[in-house]
Coordinates of C-alpha atoms in Angstrom, one line a residue:
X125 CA 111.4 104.7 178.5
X126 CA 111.6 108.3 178.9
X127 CA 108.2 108.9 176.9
X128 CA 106.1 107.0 179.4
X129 CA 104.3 109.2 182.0
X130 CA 103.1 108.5 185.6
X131 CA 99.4 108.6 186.4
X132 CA 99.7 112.3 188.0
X133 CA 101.6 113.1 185.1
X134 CA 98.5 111.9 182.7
X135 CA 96.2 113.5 185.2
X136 CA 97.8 116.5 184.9
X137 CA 97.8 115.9 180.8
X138 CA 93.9 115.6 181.1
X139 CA 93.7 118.8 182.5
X140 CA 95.0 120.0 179.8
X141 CA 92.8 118.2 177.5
X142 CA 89.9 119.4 178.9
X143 CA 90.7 123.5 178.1
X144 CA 91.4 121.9 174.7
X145 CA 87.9 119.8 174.3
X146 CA 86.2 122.7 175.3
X147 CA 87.6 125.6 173.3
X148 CA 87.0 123.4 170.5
X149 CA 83.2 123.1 171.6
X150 CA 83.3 126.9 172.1
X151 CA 84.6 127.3 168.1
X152 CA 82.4 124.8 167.1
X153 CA 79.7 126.3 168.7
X154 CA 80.2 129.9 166.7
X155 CA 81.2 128.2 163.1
X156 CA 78.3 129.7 161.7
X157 CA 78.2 131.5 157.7
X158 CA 79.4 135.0 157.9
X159 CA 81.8 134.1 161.1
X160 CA 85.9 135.0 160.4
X161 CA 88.4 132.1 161.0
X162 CA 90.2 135.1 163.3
X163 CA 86.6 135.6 165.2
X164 CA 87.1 132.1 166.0
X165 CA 90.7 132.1 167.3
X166 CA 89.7 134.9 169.5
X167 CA 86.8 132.5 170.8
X168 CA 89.9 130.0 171.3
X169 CA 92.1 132.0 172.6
X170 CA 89.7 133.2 175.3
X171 CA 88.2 130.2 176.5
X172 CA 91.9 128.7 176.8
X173 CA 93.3 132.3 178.6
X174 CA 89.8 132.1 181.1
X175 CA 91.1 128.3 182.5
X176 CA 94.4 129.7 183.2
X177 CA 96.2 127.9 180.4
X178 CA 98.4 128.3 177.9
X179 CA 98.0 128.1 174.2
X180 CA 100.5 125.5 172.1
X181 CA 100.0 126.8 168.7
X182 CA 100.3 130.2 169.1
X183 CA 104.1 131.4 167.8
X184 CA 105.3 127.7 168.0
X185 CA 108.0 127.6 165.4
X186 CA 109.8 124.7 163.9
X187 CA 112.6 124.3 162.0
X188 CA 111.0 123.6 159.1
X189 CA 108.8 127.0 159.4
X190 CA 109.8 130.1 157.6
X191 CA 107.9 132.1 160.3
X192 CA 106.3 131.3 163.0
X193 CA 102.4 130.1 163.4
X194 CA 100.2 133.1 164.5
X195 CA 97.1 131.8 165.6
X196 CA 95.7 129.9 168.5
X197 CA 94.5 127.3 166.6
X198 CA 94.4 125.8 163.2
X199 CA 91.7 126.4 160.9
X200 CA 91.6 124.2 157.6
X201 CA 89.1 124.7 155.0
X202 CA 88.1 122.8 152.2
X203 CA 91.0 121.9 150.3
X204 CA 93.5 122.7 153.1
X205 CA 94.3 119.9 155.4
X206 CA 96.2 120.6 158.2
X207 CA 97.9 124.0 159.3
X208 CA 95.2 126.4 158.3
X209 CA 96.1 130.2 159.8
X210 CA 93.1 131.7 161.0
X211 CA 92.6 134.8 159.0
X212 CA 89.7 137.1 157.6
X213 CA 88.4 134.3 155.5
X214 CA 84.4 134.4 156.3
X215 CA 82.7 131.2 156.3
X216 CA 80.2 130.1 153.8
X217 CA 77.4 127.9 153.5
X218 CA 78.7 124.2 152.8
X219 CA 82.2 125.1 153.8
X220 CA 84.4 121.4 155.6
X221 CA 86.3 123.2 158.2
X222 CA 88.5 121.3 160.1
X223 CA 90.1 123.4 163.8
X224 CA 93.2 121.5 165.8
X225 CA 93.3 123.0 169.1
X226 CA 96.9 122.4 171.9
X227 CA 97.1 123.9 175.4
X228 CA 99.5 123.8 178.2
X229 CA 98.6 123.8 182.0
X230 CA 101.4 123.2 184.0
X231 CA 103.5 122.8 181.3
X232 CA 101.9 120.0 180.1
X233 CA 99.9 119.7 176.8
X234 CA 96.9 118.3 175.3
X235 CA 96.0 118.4 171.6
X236 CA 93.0 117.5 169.6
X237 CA 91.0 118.1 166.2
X238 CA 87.6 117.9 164.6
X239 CA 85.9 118.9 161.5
X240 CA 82.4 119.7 160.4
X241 CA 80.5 120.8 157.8
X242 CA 79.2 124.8 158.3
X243 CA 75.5 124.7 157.2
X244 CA 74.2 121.8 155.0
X245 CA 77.2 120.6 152.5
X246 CA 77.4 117.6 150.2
X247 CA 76.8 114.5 151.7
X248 CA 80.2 113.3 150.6
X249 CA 82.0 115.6 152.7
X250 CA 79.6 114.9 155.9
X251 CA 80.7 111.0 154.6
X252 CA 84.4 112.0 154.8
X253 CA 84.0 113.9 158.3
X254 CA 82.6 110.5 159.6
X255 CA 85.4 108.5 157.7
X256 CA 87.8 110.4 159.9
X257 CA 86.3 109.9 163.1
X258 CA 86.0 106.4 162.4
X259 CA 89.4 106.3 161.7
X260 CA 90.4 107.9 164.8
X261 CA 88.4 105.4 166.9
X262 CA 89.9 102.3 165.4
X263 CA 93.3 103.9 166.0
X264 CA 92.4 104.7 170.0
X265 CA 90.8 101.2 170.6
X266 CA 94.0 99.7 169.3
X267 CA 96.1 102.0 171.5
X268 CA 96.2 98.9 173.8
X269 CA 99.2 97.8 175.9
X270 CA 101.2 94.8 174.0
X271 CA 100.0 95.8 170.6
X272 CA 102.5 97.2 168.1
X273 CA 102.4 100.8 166.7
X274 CA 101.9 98.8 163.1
X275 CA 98.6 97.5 164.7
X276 CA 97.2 101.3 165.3
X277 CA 98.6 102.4 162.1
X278 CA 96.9 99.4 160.2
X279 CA 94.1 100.1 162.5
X280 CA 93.8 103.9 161.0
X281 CA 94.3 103.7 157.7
X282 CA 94.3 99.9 156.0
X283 CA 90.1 101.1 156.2
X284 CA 90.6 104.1 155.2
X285 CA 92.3 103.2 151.8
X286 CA 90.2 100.3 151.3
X287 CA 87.4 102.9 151.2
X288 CA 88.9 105.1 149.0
X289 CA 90.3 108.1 151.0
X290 CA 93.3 109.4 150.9
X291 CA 96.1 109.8 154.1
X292 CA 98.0 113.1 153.9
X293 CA 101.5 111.8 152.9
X294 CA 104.3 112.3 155.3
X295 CA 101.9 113.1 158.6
X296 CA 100.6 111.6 161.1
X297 CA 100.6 111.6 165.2
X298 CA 103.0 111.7 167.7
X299 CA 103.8 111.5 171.4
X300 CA 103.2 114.4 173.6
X301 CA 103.9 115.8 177.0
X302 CA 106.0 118.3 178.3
X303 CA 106.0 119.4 174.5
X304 CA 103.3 119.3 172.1
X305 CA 105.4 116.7 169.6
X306 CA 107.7 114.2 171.4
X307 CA 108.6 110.8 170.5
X308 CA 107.3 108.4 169.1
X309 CA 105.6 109.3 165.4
X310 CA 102.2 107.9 165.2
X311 CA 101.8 106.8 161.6
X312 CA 98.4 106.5 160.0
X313 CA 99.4 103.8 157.8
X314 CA 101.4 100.3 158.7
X315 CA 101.7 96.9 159.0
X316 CA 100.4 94.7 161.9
X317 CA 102.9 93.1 164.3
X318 CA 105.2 95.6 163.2
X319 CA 107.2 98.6 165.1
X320 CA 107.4 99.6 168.7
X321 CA 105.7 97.6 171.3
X322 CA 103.0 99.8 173.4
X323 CA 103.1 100.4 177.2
X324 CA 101.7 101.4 179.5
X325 CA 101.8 105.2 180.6
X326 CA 102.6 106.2 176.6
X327 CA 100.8 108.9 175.7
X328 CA 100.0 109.8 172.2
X329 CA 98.2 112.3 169.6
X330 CA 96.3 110.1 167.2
X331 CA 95.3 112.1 164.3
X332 CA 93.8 110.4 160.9
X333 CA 94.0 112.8 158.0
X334 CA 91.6 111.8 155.3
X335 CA 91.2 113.3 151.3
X336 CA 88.5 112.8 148.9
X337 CA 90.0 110.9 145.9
X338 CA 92.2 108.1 147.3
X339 CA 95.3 110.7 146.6
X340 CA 98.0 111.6 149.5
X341 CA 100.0 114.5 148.1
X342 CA 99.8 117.7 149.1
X343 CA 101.4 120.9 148.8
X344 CA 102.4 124.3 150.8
X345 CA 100.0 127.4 150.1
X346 CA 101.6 131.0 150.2
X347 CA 101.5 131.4 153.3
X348 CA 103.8 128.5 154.2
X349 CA 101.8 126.6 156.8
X350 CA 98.9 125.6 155.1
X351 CA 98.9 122.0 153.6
X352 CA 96.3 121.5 150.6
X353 CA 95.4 118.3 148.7
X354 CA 97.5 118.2 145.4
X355 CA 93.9 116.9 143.6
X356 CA 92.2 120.0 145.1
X357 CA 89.5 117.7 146.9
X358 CA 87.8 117.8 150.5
X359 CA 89.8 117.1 153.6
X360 CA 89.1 116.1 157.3
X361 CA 90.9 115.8 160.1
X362 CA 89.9 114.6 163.3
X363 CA 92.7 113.8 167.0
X364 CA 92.8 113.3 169.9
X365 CA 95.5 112.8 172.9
X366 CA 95.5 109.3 174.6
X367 CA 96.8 107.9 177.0
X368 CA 97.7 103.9 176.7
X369 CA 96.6 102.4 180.2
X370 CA 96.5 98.6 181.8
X371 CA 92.8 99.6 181.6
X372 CA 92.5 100.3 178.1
X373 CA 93.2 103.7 176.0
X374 CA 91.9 106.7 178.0
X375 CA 91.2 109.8 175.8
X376 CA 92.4 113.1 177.3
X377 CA 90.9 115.7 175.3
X378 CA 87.2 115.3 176.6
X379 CA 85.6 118.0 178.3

């Protein structure tokens, strides 16, 4: 299979992980109340331009994109789920912000997400930022070699439902290498036993995408890119880029 990498290949992959991992600790870092989503690109953009890398998001244009993206990363707040452009919003007190994050070195690419609450917020957002993360580990512990992509998927989201969230309809994960998404898709919902079988040397992006509410829809804001929950609630989203080893899933995007 094409989509499995060697182990310099995935070494070289963790390389770029680690730019991503830490200009999302940077942006994390300066999420503060009266900070610009654009204030924190250029704190992204910086930290990926000082290690020599190259940033993913940044003018990446799909078909399916009236323009291209024009920020380094993503910044999604509140309502907004996935695909936020970092503009002159300024961030408030109780604000869910959620910041995906891809970087090249070598030509190779890493890609992760997290989300926190700016300031103190409502416990049942800080409940649906752990949610996410929870949902993100079950999905990497079952990124196991001989399991079936229906096992992670199950893994993700059959918990996630049961609890009440909502999964962002029509998303999920994907592979990733030379380019940020490759083959195979990386659904967030499934059955167990079912779909591809997993080997080793796949790499993947595993990225739950949870909603207050238990609904799924969403819709496109103006600006064409951002993704909000149809019901107007809270979303989270949290990912990150593993590797599926005879030793067990290895995530990439740590520092």
């Amino acid at each position: 299979m094409s989509m499995l990498k060697s182990p310099d290949q995935i070494a070289m992959m963790r390389e770029a992980g680690r730019v991503v991992a830490n200009a999302l600790s940077a942006v994390r870092e300066q999420a503060e109340v009266g900070v610009s989503l654009k204030e924190l690109d250029d704190v992204a953009a910086a930290v990926i331009s000082d290690a020599g890398a190259k940033p993913a998001f940044l003018d990446y244009h799909p078909r399916w994109a009236a323009v291209p993206f024009p920020g380094v990363i993503c910044t999604s707040v509140n309502d907004a789920v996935v695909h936020g452009i970092p503009n002159g919003y300024v961030l408030e007190d109780g604000d869910l912000l959620s910041v995906d994050c891809g970087a090249f070195v070598e030509g190779w690419c890493g890609d992760a997400a997290v989300s926190f609450v700016v300031g103190a917020g409502d416990p049942a957002d800080h409940e649906l930022v752990k949610a996410t993360e929870d949902a993100l580990a079950r999905g990497i512990e079952a990124a196991r070699v001989g399991n079936k992509m229906g096992d992670l998927a199950y893994a993700i989201g059959g918990e996630a439902k049961r609890a009440g969230y909502g999964l962002l309809a029509d998303h999920g994960g994907h592979g990733i290498g030379r380019t940020m998404h490759a083959e195979p898709p990386v659904p967030n919902l499934g059955r167990p036993g079912r779909g591809m079988k997993l080997e080793e040397g796949l790499v993947i992006a595993i990225e739950p995408m949870l909603i207050l509410g238990g609904k799924d829809d969403y819709y496109h804001d103006e600006d064409e890119w951002t993704l909000r929950s149809a019901n107007g609630r809270r979303a989270a989203h949290s990912e990150h880029t593993v590797a599926v080893t005879a030793d067990g899933p290895v995530i990439l995007t740590l520092p």
